Amino acid sequence: MNRKGEEAFDPARKTIYWMIAGVMIVLVVLAFSGTLVGYKNKLTYYPPKLKAELISSRFANIPECFAYQDKISGRVYPGVIDLNKFTNATLYDCYHTGQEKGYEDYNFRLKLYNKSTEVLTNNYFNKDDFTLFRKVLVNNKGKSSEDMLYIFVQVNI
Amino acid sequence: MNTQASSILMMIFEIIVVILVVVIVSQAAVGFAKSDTVVKVNTATDLALMVNTLIGTPGDGVTAYPYNVSKYTFILSSGSVMVITPDEPEFKRVTRTFNLPKGFSAEGVVENKERLCLEKNAHKLILRECNKNES
């Protein structure tokens, strides 16, 4: 190319250079902010199973949920499920999520393996993310038997 | 404009752009490092999990948060815990929610106290400053 031609091409070359440089700069800035956000998420992460374990500890441990409570002495037996209480209504009083966006919260399906009975929280839509298991005793009209409580957890939809 | 002047101008422009990008990225990094959002999020999450733990425990109990939290203000209500720092805009407040069984309530405001305690007393959860013998 002669000198005149080179001079004429110069502004076009700069424009192309800056277009590529602009894209590269934007990519670098986006990658950097992505890294920061990712790092922040990593720092604030906690395992969903931990939260589910802690929430579900109430089901078999407190009398407001399914734990058996002696009517005369008032003593609560943690880990002993009162079969009479094992209903959806009791579960609603024990744990329920918001009517509008409750599906974004943890929901549960509880099943007593030997009794084949199950109860659901109000926004449970059969999307099991994981399952927790808990050995329990079931009190049915004064008679106790061993059972396994299956806690199916729906983290969110 | 002659070619030499144009190329000098372009070089100055390039240097300015590079400096600008470096400054923006450094500012973002410094802002992130100085920000205590991560601490607030983790503390709010910890407190919400502490509420769930106390609810799932039969009987009464007190649990102390094992870190110095004197920089923050905590507001516990029946359904959420909020962590804020003074004079910060509303969007920077961190809230974590939880679900209480029927008949339970939760309340408490703790402002810039070193030690934080969560107490379960019958059907009530209270967020308060720890007593001397509790921490």
Coordinates of C-alpha atoms in Angstrom, one line a residue:
Chain A
M1 CA 0.0 0.0 0.0
N2 CA 1.4 3.4 -0.8
R3 CA 1.6 6.2 1.9
K4 CA -1.6 8.0 0.8
G5 CA -3.6 4.7 1.0
E6 CA -2.1 4.0 4.5
E7 CA -3.1 7.4 5.8
A8 CA -6.6 7.0 4.5
F9 CA -6.9 3.6 6.2
D10 CA -5.6 5.0 9.6
P11 CA -8.9 6.2 11.0
A12 CA -10.7 3.0 10.1
R13 CA -7.9 1.0 11.7
K14 CA -8.3 3.0 15.0
T15 CA -12.1 2.6 14.9
I16 CA -11.7 -1.2 14.6
Y17 CA -9.1 -1.3 17.3
W18 CA -11.3 0.7 19.7
M19 CA -14.3 -1.5 18.9
I20 CA -12.3 -4.6 19.9
A21 CA -10.7 -2.9 22.9
G22 CA -14.2 -1.7 24.1
V23 CA -15.6 -5.2 23.9
M24 CA -12.6 -6.5 25.8
I25 CA -12.8 -3.9 28.5
V26 CA -16.6 -4.6 29.0
L27 CA -15.8 -8.3 29.2
V28 CA -13.1 -7.7 31.8
V29 CA -15.4 -5.5 33.9
L30 CA -18.2 -8.1 33.7
A31 CA -15.9 -11.0 34.5
F32 CA -14.6 -9.1 37.5
S33 CA -18.0 -8.2 38.9
G34 CA -19.1 -11.8 38.2
T35 CA -16.1 -13.1 40.2
L36 CA -17.0 -10.7 43.1
V37 CA -20.7 -11.8 43.2
G38 CA -19.6 -15.5 43.0
Y39 CA -17.2 -15.1 45.8
K40 CA -19.8 -13.3 47.9
N41 CA -22.3 -16.1 47.3
K42 CA -19.6 -18.6 48.3
L43 CA -19.0 -16.8 51.6
T44 CA -22.7 -16.7 52.4
Y45 CA -23.6 -20.2 51.4
Y46 CA -25.0 -22.7 53.9
P47 CA -26.2 -26.2 53.1
P48 CA -29.9 -26.5 52.5
K49 CA -29.9 -29.8 54.5
L50 CA -28.7 -27.9 57.6
K51 CA -31.7 -25.6 57.5
A52 CA -34.1 -28.5 56.8
E53 CA -32.7 -30.5 59.7
L54 CA -33.1 -27.5 62.1
I55 CA -36.7 -26.7 60.9
S56 CA -37.7 -30.4 61.0
S57 CA -36.4 -30.9 64.5
R58 CA -39.6 -29.4 65.7
F59 CA -41.9 -32.0 64.2
A60 CA -41.0 -34.8 66.6
N61 CA -39.8 -32.7 69.5
I62 CA -42.4 -30.2 70.6
P63 CA -46.1 -30.7 71.6
E64 CA -47.3 -27.9 69.3
C65 CA -46.3 -30.3 66.5
F66 CA -46.5 -34.1 66.8
A67 CA -44.6 -34.8 70.0
Y68 CA -46.5 -36.9 72.5
Q69 CA -47.5 -35.0 75.7
D70 CA -48.9 -36.8 78.7
K71 CA -52.2 -35.2 79.5
I72 CA -52.0 -35.7 83.3
S73 CA -48.4 -34.8 84.0
G74 CA -47.9 -32.4 81.0
R75 CA -44.6 -34.1 80.3
V76 CA -43.4 -33.9 76.7
Y77 CA -41.8 -36.9 75.1
P78 CA -39.4 -35.7 72.4
G79 CA -39.0 -38.2 69.6
V80 CA -42.4 -39.8 70.4
I81 CA -45.0 -39.0 67.8
D82 CA -48.7 -38.9 68.9
L83 CA -50.5 -40.6 66.0
N84 CA -53.7 -38.7 66.9
K85 CA -51.9 -35.4 66.2
F86 CA -50.4 -36.6 62.9
T87 CA -52.8 -34.6 60.7
N88 CA -52.4 -31.8 58.1
A89 CA -54.2 -29.4 60.5
T90 CA -51.6 -30.0 63.2
L91 CA -48.8 -29.6 60.7
Y92 CA -50.3 -26.3 59.5
D93 CA -50.3 -25.0 63.1
C94 CA -46.7 -26.3 63.5
Y95 CA -45.2 -25.1 60.3
H96 CA -46.8 -23.3 57.4
T97 CA -45.5 -21.0 54.7
G98 CA -47.0 -17.8 53.2
Q99 CA -50.1 -18.1 51.0
E100 CA -48.6 -16.0 48.2
K101 CA -45.0 -17.0 47.9
G102 CA -44.8 -19.9 50.3
Y103 CA -43.6 -22.1 47.5
E104 CA -40.2 -20.2 47.6
D105 CA -39.7 -21.4 51.2
Y106 CA -39.0 -24.9 52.6
N107 CA -41.9 -27.2 52.5
F108 CA -42.2 -30.8 53.8
R109 CA -44.0 -34.1 53.3
L110 CA -43.8 -36.2 56.4
K111 CA -44.4 -40.0 56.2
L112 CA -44.5 -42.6 58.9
Y113 CA -43.1 -45.6 57.2
N114 CA -44.8 -48.4 59.1
K115 CA -48.1 -46.6 59.5
S116 CA -48.1 -45.5 55.8
T117 CA -49.7 -42.1 56.7
E118 CA -48.4 -38.9 55.4
V119 CA -49.0 -35.2 55.9
L120 CA -48.0 -32.2 53.8
T121 CA -47.3 -28.5 54.4
N122 CA -49.5 -26.0 52.7
N123 CA -47.2 -25.3 49.7
Y124 CA -45.8 -28.7 49.1
F125 CA -46.0 -29.6 45.4
N126 CA -44.3 -33.0 45.3
K127 CA -40.9 -31.7 44.3
D128 CA -38.6 -33.7 46.6
D129 CA -35.2 -32.1 46.7
F130 CA -33.8 -34.5 49.3
T131 CA -35.1 -36.7 52.2
L132 CA -34.2 -36.7 55.8
F133 CA -34.8 -39.8 58.1
R134 CA -35.5 -39.8 61.7
K135 CA -36.1 -42.8 64.0
V136 CA -39.1 -42.2 66.2
L137 CA -41.6 -43.9 68.5
V138 CA -45.2 -43.7 67.6
N139 CA -47.8 -43.5 70.4
N140 CA -51.2 -44.9 69.2
K141 CA -53.7 -44.8 72.1
G142 CA -51.1 -45.6 74.7
K143 CA -49.3 -48.2 72.7
S144 CA -45.8 -47.3 71.4
S145 CA -44.1 -48.8 68.4
E146 CA -40.9 -48.0 66.5
D147 CA -41.1 -46.3 63.2
M148 CA -39.1 -44.2 60.7
L149 CA -40.2 -40.7 59.9
Y150 CA -39.4 -39.8 56.3
I151 CA -39.1 -36.1 55.8
F152 CA -39.3 -35.2 52.1
V153 CA -38.0 -31.6 51.6
Q154 CA -39.0 -29.2 48.9
V155 CA -36.4 -26.4 49.1
N156 CA -38.2 -24.1 46.6
I157 CA -39.9 -24.1 43.2
Chain B
M1 CA -5.1 17.7 12.0
N2 CA -1.8 16.1 11.0
T3 CA -1.1 12.5 11.6
Q4 CA 1.4 13.0 14.4
A5 CA -0.9 15.1 16.5
S6 CA -3.7 12.7 15.9
S7 CA -1.6 9.7 17.1
I8 CA -0.5 11.6 20.2
L9 CA -4.1 12.4 21.0
M10 CA -5.1 8.8 20.5
M11 CA -2.3 7.7 22.8
I12 CA -3.5 10.1 25.6
F13 CA -7.0 8.8 25.1
E14 CA -5.9 5.2 25.4
I15 CA -3.9 5.9 28.6
I16 CA -7.0 7.7 30.1
V17 CA -9.2 4.8 29.2
V18 CA -6.8 2.2 30.8
I19 CA -6.4 4.4 33.9
L20 CA -10.2 4.7 34.1
V21 CA -10.7 0.9 33.9
V22 CA -8.1 0.3 36.5
V23 CA -9.6 2.8 38.8
I24 CA -13.2 1.4 38.4
V25 CA -12.0 -2.2 39.0
S26 CA -9.9 -1.1 42.1
Q27 CA -12.8 0.9 43.5
A28 CA -15.1 -2.1 43.1
A29 CA -12.6 -4.3 44.9
V30 CA -12.0 -1.9 47.7
G31 CA -15.8 -1.3 48.1
F32 CA -16.3 -5.1 48.3
A33 CA -13.5 -5.6 50.8
K34 CA -14.8 -2.8 53.0
S35 CA -18.4 -3.8 52.8
D36 CA -19.8 -5.8 55.8
T37 CA -22.7 -7.2 53.8
V38 CA -21.3 -10.7 54.0
V39 CA -21.0 -10.5 57.8
K40 CA -24.6 -9.1 58.0
V41 CA -26.0 -11.9 55.8
N42 CA -24.2 -14.6 57.7
T43 CA -25.3 -13.2 61.1
A44 CA -28.9 -12.9 60.0
T45 CA -28.9 -16.4 58.6
D46 CA -27.3 -17.7 61.8
L47 CA -29.9 -16.0 63.9
A48 CA -32.8 -17.4 61.8
L49 CA -31.3 -20.9 62.2
M50 CA -30.9 -20.3 65.9
V51 CA -34.6 -19.4 66.1
N52 CA -35.4 -22.7 64.3
T53 CA -33.2 -24.6 66.6
L54 CA -34.8 -23.2 69.7
I55 CA -38.3 -23.8 68.4
G56 CA -37.3 -27.4 67.8
T57 CA -36.1 -27.8 71.3
P58 CA -38.6 -28.8 74.0
G59 CA -38.6 -26.6 77.1
D60 CA -36.9 -23.2 77.6
G61 CA -33.4 -22.2 76.8
V62 CA -30.9 -19.5 76.1
T63 CA -28.3 -19.4 73.4
A64 CA -25.5 -16.9 73.0
Y65 CA -24.2 -15.7 69.6
P66 CA -20.5 -16.4 69.7
Y67 CA -19.2 -13.3 68.0
N68 CA -18.8 -9.6 68.8
V69 CA -21.7 -7.9 67.0
S70 CA -21.4 -4.4 68.5
K71 CA -21.3 -2.8 65.0
Y72 CA -24.9 -3.9 64.2
T73 CA -28.5 -3.4 65.3
F74 CA -30.8 -6.4 65.4
I75 CA -34.6 -6.4 65.2
L76 CA -36.4 -9.7 65.8
S77 CA -40.1 -10.0 65.0
S78 CA -42.5 -12.9 64.7
G79 CA -41.4 -14.0 61.2
S80 CA -38.1 -12.3 60.5
V81 CA -34.8 -11.1 61.9
M82 CA -33.2 -7.9 60.5
V83 CA -29.6 -6.8 60.7
I84 CA -28.8 -3.1 60.1
T85 CA -26.0 -0.7 60.6
P86 CA -26.7 2.9 61.6
D87 CA -27.4 5.5 58.9
E88 CA -27.5 3.0 56.1
P89 CA -30.1 3.0 53.3
E90 CA -33.0 0.7 53.5
F91 CA -31.9 -1.5 50.6
K92 CA -28.7 -2.5 52.5
R93 CA -30.6 -4.0 55.4
V94 CA -30.4 -7.8 55.6
T95 CA -33.5 -9.7 56.5
R96 CA -34.0 -13.5 57.0
T97 CA -37.4 -15.0 57.6
F98 CA -38.6 -18.0 59.6
N99 CA -41.9 -19.7 60.4
L100 CA -43.1 -20.0 63.9
P101 CA -45.6 -22.6 65.1
K102 CA -49.1 -21.3 66.1
G103 CA -49.0 -19.5 69.5
F104 CA -45.3 -18.6 69.4
S105 CA -44.0 -15.1 69.1
A106 CA -40.7 -13.5 68.7
E107 CA -39.5 -10.0 69.6
G108 CA -36.5 -8.0 70.6
V109 CA -34.2 -5.1 69.5
V110 CA -30.5 -5.0 70.3
E111 CA -28.5 -2.0 69.4
N112 CA -24.7 -2.1 69.2
K113 CA -24.2 -4.6 72.0
E114 CA -21.2 -6.9 72.1
R115 CA -23.0 -10.0 73.1
L116 CA -26.3 -11.2 71.7
C117 CA -28.6 -13.8 73.4
L118 CA -31.7 -15.5 72.1
E119 CA -34.0 -16.8 74.8
K120 CA -36.9 -19.2 74.5
N121 CA -39.4 -18.7 77.4
A122 CA -42.5 -20.9 77.0
H123 CA -44.0 -19.6 73.7
K124 CA -41.9 -16.5 73.4
L125 CA -38.6 -15.9 71.8
I126 CA -36.7 -12.9 73.0
L127 CA -33.6 -11.3 71.5
R128 CA -31.6 -9.4 74.1
E129 CA -28.2 -8.5 75.3
C130 CA -26.5 -11.3 77.2
N131 CA -26.1 -11.1 80.9
K132 CA -22.6 -11.3 82.3
N133 CA -22.9 -14.9 83.3
E134 CA -24.3 -16.0 79.9
S135 CA -21.5 -15.2 77.4

